[in-house]
PDB file of C-alpha atoms in Angstrom:
ATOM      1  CA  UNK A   1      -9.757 -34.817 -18.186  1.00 96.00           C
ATOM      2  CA  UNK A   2     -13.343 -35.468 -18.354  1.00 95.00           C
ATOM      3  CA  UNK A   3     -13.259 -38.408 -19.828  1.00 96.00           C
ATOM      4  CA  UNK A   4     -10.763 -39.959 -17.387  1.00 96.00           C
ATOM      5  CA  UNK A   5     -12.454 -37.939 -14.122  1.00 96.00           C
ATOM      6  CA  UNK A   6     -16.546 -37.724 -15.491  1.00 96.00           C
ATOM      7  CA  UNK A   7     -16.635 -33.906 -15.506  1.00 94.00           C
ATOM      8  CA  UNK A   8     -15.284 -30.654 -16.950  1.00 94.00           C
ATOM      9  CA  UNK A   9     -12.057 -29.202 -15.824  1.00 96.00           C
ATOM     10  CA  UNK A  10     -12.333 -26.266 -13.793  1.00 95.00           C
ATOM     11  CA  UNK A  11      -9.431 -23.619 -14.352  1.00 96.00           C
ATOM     12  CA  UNK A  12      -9.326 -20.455 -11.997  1.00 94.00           C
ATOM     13  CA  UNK A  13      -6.269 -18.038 -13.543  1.00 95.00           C
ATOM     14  CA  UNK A  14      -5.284 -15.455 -10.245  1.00 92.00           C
ATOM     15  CA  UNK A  15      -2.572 -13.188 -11.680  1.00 89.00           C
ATOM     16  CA  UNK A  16      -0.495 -12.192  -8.532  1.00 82.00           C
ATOM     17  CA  UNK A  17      -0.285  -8.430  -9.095  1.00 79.00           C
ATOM     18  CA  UNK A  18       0.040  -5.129 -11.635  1.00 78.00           C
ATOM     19  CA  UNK A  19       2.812  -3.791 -13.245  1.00 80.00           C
ATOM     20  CA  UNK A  20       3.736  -0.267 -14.082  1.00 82.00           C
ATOM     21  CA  UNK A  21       5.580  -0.569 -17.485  1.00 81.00           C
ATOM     22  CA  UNK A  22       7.549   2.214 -15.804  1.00 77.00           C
ATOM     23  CA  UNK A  23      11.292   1.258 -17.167  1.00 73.00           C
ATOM     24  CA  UNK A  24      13.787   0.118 -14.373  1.00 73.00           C
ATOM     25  CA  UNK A  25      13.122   3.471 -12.856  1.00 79.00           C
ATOM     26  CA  UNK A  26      15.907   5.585 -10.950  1.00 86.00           C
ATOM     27  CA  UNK A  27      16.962   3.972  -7.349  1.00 87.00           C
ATOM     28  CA  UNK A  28      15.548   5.847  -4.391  1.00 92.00           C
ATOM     29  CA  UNK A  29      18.706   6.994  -2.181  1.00 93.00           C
ATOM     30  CA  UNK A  30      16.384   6.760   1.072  1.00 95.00           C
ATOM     31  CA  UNK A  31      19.431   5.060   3.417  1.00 93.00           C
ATOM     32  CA  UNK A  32      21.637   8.075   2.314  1.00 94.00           C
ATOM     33  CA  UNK A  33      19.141  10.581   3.217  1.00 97.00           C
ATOM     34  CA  UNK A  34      18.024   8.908   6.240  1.00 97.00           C
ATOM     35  CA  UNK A  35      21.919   9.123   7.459  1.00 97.00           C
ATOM     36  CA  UNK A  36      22.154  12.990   6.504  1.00 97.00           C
ATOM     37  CA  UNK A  37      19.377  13.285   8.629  1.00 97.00           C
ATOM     38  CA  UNK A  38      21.123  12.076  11.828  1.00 97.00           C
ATOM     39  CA  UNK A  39      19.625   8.308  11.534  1.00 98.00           C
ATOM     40  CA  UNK A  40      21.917   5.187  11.192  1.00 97.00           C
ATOM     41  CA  UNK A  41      20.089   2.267   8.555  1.00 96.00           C
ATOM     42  CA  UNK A  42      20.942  -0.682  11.432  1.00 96.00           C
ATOM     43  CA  UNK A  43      19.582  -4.437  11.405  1.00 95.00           C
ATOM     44  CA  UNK A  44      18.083  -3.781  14.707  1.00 95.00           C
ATOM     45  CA  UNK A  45      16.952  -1.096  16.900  1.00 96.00           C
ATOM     46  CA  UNK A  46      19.097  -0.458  19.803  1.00 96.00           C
ATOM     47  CA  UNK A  47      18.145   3.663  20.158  1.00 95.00           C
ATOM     48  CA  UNK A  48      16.000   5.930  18.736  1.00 96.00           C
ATOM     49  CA  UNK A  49      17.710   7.076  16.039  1.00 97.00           C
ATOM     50  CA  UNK A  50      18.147   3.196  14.329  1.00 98.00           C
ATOM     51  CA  UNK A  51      15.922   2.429  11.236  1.00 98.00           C
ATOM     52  CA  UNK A  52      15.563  -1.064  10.257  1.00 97.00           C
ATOM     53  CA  UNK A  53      14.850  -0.796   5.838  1.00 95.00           C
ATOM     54  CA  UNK A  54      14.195  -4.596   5.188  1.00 91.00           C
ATOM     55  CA  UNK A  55      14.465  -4.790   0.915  1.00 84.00           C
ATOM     56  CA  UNK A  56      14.027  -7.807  -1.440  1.00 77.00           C
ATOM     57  CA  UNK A  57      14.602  -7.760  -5.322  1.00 75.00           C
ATOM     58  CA  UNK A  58      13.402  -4.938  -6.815  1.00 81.00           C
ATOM     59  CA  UNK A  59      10.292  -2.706  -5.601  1.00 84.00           C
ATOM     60  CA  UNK A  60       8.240   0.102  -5.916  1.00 88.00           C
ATOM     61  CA  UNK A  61       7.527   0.718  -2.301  1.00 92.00           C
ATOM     62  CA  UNK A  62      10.129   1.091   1.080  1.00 95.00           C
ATOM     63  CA  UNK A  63       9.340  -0.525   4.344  1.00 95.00           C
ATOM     64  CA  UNK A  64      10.917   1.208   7.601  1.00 97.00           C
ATOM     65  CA  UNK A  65      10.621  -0.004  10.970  1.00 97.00           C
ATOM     66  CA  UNK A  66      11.613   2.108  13.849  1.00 97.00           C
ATOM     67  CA  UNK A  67      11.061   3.566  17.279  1.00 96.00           C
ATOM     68  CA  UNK A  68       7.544   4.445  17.675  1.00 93.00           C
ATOM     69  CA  UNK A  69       8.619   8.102  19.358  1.00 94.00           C
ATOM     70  CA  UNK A  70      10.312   8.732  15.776  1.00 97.00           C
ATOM     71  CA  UNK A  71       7.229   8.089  13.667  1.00 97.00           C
ATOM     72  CA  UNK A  72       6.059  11.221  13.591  1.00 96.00           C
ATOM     73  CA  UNK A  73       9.393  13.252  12.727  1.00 97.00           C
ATOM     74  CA  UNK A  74      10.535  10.430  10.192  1.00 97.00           C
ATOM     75  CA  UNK A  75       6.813  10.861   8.227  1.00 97.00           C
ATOM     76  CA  UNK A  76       7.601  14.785   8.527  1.00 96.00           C
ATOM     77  CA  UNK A  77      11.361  14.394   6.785  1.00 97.00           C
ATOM     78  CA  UNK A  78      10.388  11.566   4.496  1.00 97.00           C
ATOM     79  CA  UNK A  79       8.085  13.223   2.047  1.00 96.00           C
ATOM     80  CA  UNK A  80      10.474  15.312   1.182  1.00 96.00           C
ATOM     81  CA  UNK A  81      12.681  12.228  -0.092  1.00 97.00           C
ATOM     82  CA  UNK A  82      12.994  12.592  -3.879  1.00 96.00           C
ATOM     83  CA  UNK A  83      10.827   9.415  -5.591  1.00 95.00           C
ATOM     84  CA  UNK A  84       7.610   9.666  -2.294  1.00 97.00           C
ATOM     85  CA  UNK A  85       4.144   9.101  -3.407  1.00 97.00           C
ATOM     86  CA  UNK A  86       2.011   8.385  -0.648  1.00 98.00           C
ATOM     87  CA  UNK A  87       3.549   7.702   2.856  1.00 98.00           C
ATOM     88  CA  UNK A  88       1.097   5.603   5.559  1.00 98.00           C
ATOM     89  CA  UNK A  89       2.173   4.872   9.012  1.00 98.00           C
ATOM     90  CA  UNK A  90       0.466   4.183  12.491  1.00 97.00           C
ATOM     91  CA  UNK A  91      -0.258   6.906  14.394  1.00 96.00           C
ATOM     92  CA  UNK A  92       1.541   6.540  17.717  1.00 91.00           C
ATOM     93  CA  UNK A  93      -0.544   6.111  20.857  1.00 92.00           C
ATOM     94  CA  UNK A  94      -3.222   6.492  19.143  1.00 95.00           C
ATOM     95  CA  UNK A  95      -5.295   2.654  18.334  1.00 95.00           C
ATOM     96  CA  UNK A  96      -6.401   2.135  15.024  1.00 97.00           C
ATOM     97  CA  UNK A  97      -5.509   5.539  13.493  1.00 98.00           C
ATOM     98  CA  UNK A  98      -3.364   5.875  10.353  1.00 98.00           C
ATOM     99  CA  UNK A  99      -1.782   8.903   8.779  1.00 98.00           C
ATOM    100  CA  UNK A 100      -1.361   9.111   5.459  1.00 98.00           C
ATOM    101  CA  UNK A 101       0.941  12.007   3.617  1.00 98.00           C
ATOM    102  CA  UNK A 102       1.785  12.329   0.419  1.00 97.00           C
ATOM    103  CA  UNK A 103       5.094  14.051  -1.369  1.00 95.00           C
ATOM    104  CA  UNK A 104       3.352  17.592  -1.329  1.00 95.00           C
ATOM    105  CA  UNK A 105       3.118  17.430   2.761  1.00 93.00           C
ATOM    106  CA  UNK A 106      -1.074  16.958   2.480  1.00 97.00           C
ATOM    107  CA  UNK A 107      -1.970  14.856   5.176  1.00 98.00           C
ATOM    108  CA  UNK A 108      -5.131  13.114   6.246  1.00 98.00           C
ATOM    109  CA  UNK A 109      -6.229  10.216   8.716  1.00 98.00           C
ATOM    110  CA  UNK A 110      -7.587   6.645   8.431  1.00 98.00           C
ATOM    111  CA  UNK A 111      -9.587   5.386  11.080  1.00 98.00           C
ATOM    112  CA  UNK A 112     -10.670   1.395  11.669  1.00 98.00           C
ATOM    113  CA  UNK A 113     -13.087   0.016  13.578  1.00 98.00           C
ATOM    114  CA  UNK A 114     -11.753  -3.845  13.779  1.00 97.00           C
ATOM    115  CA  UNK A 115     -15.358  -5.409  14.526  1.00 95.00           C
ATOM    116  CA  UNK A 116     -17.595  -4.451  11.519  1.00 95.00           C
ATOM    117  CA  UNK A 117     -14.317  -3.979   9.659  1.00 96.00           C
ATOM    118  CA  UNK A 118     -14.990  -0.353   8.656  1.00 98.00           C
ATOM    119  CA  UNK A 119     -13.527   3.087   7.873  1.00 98.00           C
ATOM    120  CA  UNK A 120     -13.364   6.439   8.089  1.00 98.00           C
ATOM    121  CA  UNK A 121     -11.554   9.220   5.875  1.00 98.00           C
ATOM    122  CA  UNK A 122     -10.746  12.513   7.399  1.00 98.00           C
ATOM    123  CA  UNK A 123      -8.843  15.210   5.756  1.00 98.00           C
ATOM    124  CA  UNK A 124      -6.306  17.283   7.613  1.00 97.00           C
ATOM    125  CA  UNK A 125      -4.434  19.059   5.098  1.00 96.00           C
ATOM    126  CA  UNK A 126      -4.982  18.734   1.597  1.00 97.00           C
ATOM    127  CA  UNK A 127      -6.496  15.486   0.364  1.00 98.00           C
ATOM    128  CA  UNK A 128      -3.138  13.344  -0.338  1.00 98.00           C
ATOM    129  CA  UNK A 129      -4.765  10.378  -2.518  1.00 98.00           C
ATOM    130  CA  UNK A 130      -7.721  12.656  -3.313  1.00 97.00           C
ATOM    131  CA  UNK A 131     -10.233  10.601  -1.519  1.00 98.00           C
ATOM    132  CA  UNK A 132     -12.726  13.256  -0.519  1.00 98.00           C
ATOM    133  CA  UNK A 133     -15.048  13.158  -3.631  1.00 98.00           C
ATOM    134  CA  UNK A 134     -14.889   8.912  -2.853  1.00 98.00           C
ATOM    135  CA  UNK A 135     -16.556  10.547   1.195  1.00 98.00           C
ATOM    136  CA  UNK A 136     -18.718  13.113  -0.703  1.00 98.00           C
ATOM    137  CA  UNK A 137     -20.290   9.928  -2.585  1.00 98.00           C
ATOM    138  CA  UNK A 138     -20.497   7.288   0.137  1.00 98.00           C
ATOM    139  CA  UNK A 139     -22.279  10.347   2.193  1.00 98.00           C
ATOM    140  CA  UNK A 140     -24.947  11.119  -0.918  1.00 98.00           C
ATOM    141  CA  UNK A 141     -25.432   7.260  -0.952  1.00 98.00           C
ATOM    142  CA  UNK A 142     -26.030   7.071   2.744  1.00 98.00           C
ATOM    143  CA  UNK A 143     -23.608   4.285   3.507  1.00 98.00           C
ATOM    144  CA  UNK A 144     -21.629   6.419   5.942  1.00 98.00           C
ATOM    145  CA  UNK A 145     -23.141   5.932   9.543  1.00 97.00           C
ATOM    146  CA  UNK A 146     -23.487   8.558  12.118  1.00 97.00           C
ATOM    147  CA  UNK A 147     -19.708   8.499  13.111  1.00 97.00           C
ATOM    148  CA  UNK A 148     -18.776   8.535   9.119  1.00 98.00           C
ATOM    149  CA  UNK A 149     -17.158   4.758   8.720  1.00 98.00           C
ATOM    150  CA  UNK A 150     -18.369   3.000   5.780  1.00 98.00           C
ATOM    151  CA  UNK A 151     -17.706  -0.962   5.372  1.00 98.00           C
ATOM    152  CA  UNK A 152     -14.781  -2.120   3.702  1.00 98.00           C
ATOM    153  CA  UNK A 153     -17.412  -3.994   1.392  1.00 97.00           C
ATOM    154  CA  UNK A 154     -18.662  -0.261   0.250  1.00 98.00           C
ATOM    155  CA  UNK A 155     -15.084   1.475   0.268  1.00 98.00           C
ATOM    156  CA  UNK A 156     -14.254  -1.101  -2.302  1.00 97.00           C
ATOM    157  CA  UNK A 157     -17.208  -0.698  -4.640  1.00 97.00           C
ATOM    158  CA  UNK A 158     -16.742   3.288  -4.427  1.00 98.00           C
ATOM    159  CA  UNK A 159     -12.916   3.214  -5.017  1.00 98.00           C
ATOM    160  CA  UNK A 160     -12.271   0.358  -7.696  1.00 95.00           C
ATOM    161  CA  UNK A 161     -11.359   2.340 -10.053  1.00 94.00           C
ATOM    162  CA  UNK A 162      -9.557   5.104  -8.119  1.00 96.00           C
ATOM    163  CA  UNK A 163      -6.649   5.928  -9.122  1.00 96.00           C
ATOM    164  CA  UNK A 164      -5.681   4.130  -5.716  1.00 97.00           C
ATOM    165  CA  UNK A 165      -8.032   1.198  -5.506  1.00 96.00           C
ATOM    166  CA  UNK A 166      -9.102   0.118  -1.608  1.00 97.00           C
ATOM    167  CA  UNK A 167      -6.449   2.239  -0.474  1.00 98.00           C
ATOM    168  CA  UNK A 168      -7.757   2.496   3.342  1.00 98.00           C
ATOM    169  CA  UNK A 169      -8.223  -1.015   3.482  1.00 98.00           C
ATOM    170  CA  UNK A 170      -4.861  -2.002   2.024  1.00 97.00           C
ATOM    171  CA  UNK A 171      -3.173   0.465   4.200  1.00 98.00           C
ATOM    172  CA  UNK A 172      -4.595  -0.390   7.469  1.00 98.00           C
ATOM    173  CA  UNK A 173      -3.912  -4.290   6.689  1.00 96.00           C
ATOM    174  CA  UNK A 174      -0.300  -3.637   5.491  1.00 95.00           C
ATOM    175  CA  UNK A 175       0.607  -2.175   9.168  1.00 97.00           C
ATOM    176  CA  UNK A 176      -2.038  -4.316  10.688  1.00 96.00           C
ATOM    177  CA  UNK A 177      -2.260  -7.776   9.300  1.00 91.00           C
ATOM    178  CA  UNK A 178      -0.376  -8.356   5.954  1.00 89.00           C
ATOM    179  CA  UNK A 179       2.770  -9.633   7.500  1.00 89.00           C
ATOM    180  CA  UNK A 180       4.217 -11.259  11.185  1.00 92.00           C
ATOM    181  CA  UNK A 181       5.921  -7.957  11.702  1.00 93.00           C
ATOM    182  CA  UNK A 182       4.409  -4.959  10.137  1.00 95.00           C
ATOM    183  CA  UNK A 183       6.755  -1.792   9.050  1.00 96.00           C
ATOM    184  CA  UNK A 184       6.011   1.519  11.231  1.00 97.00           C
ATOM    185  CA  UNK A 185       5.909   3.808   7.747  1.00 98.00           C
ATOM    186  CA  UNK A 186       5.396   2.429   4.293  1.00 98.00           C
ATOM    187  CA  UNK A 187       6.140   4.571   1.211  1.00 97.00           C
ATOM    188  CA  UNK A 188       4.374   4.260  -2.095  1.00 96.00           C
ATOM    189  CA  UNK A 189       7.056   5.247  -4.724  1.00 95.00           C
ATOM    190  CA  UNK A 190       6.365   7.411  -7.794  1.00 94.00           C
ATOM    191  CA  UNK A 191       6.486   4.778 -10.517  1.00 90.00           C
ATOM    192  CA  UNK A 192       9.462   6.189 -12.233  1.00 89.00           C
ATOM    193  CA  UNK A 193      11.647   5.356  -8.965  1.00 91.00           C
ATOM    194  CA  UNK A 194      12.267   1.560  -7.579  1.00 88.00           C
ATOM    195  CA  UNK A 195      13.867   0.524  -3.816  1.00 89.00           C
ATOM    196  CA  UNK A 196      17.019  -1.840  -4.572  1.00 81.00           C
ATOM    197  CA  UNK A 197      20.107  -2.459  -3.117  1.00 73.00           C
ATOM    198  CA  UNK A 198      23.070  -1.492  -5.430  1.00 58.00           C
ATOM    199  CA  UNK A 199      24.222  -4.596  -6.185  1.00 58.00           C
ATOM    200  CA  UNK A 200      20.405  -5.225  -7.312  1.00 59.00           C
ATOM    201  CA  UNK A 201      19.855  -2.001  -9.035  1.00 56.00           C
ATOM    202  CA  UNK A 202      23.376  -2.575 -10.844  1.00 56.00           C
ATOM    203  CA  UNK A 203      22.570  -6.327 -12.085  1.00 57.00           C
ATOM    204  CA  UNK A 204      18.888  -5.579 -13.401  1.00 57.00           C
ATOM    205  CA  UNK A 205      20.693  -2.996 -15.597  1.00 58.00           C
ATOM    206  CA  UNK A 206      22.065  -6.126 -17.752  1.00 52.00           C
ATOM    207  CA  UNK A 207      18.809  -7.155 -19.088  1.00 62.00           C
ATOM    208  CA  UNK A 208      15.815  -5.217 -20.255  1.00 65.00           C
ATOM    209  CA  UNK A 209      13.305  -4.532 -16.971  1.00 68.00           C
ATOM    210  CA  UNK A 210      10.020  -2.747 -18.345  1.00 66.00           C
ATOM    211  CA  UNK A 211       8.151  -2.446 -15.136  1.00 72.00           C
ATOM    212  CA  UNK A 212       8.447  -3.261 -11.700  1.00 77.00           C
ATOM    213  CA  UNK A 213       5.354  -3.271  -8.858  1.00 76.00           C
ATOM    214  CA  UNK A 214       4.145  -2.875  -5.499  1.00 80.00           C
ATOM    215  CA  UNK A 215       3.438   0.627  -4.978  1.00 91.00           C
ATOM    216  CA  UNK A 216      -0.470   1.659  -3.992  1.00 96.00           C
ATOM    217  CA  UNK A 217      -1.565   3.246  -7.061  1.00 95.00           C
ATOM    218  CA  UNK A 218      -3.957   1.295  -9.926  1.00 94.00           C
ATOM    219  CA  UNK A 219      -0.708   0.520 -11.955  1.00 90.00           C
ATOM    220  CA  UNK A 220       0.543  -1.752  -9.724  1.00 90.00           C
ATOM    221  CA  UNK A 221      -2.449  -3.302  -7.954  1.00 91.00           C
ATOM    222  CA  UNK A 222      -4.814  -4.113 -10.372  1.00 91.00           C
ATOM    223  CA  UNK A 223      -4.823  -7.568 -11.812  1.00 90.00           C
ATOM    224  CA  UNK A 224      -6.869 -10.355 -13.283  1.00 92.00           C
ATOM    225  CA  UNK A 225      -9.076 -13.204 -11.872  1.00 94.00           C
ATOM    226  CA  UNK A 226     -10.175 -15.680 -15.173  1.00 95.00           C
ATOM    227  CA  UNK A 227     -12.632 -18.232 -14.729  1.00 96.00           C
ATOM    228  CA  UNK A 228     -14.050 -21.222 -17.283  1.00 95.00           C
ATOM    229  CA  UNK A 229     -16.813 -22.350 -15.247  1.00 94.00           C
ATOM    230  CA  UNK A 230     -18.370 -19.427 -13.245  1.00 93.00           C
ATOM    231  CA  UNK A 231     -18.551 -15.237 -13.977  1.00 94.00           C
ATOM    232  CA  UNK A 232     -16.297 -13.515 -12.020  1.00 94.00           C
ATOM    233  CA  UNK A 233     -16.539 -10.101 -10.671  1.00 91.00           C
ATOM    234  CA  UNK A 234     -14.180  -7.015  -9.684  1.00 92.00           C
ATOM    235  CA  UNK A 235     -12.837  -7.411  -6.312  1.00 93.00           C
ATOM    236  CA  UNK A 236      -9.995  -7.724  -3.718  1.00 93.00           C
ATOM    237  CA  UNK A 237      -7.376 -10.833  -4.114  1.00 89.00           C
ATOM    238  CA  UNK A 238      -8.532 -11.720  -0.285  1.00 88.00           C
ATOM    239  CA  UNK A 239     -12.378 -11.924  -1.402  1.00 93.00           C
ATOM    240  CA  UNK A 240     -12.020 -13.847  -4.678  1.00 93.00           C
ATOM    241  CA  UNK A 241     -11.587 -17.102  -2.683  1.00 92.00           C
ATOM    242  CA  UNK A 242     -15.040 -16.456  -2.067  1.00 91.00           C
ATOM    243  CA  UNK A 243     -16.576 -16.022  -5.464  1.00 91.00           C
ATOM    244  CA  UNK A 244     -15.962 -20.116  -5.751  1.00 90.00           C
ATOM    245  CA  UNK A 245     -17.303 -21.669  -2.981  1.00 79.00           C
TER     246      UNK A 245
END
């Protein structure tokens, strides 16, 4: 190559995501316990009991669209479904405020301010992804301002190596930005549980499936970023564009 082009090659290696080396895990039976509980698992929603639960291959999370009103009760009933980690969804009427739950019922709130592209923690119940030391130190460091939102910039450095890295951040963006029509409640699965349809679920069991990904935790976000040419440092997949120009 340099011969041919008169200079080095330059390789960037961007892996695309973690994996939890989990086993196939045990499939979560959320459309069956969403139907117990008086909702119908419908490709649209027509009334407010229909929940839309979009699934692709094999994952470690569960996306549910529904009727705003819902929300609220759905979040409620859905951390008691066996397999929950941490549940996230907009809070309704309410701009730019996230709830987040986790499988014990511990709730707490994320807060965004869009312009300077910060956020605020707030406990309400427990601490469900045990965030309140990451507050504690962001407040001795005096990178919280006077209404307690820190940059994303600083969130990141303080919660690398959380056991859920960026989590505000990644939350906020998955109902916000990640995708043309973002899910109303997203659940983070305990790793030892995967979202499949049967047919799926049934066919993986035919070869050997170590791991599978997507859920919030450090397992199955962290990855690598490889360079021949130029350091590299720890960071978000949407910031490494800019560690090379």
């Amino acid at each position: 190559y340099q011969a041919q082009e008169g200079r080095d090659l330059q390789i960037v290696i961007l892996s695309d995501h973690g994996h939890n080396h989990a086993g196939p895990g045990k499939r979560v039976e959320v459309c069956a316990f969403l139907e117990r509980a008086g909702y119908r698992v419908a490709k649209s929603i027509m009334s407010p009991k229909d929940v839309v639960l979009p699934t692709g291959g094999i994952e470690d999370w569960v996306e549910i669209h529904n009727s705003p009103a819902e929300t609220e009760k759905l979040a409620q009933l859905l951390c008691h479904l066996p397999g929950v980690d941490v549940l996230t969804a907009p809070v309704p009427n309410q701009t730019n405020r996230f709830l987040v739950m986790n499988s014990k019922g511990e709730r707490a709130a994320i807060q965004w301010n869009p312009a300077p592209n910060s956020f605020r923690y707030t406990t309400e119940q427990g601490d469900p992804i045990n965030y309140r030391p990451v507050v504690g130190a962001l407040a001795q460091n005096n990178l919280l301002d006077a209404d307690g939102f820190a940059t994303a910039d600083d969130w990141m450095a303080a919660t690398m190596t959380n056991r859920y890295p960026l989590a505000l951040e990644r939350i906020v963006l998955g109902h916000t930005r990640a995708t043309l029509n973002p899910a109303t409640i997203l659940i983070s699965l305990d790793n030892h549980y995967v979202n499949a349809n049967w047919l799926v679920q049934k066919g993986s069991r035919l070869v050997t499936c170590g791991s599978t990904h997507g859920g919030l935790d450090d397992l199955n976000s962290d990855g690598i970023l490889l360079s021949n040419f130029t350091p590299t440092r720890d960071t978000s997949s949407d910031r490494v564009a800019g560690q090379f120009d």
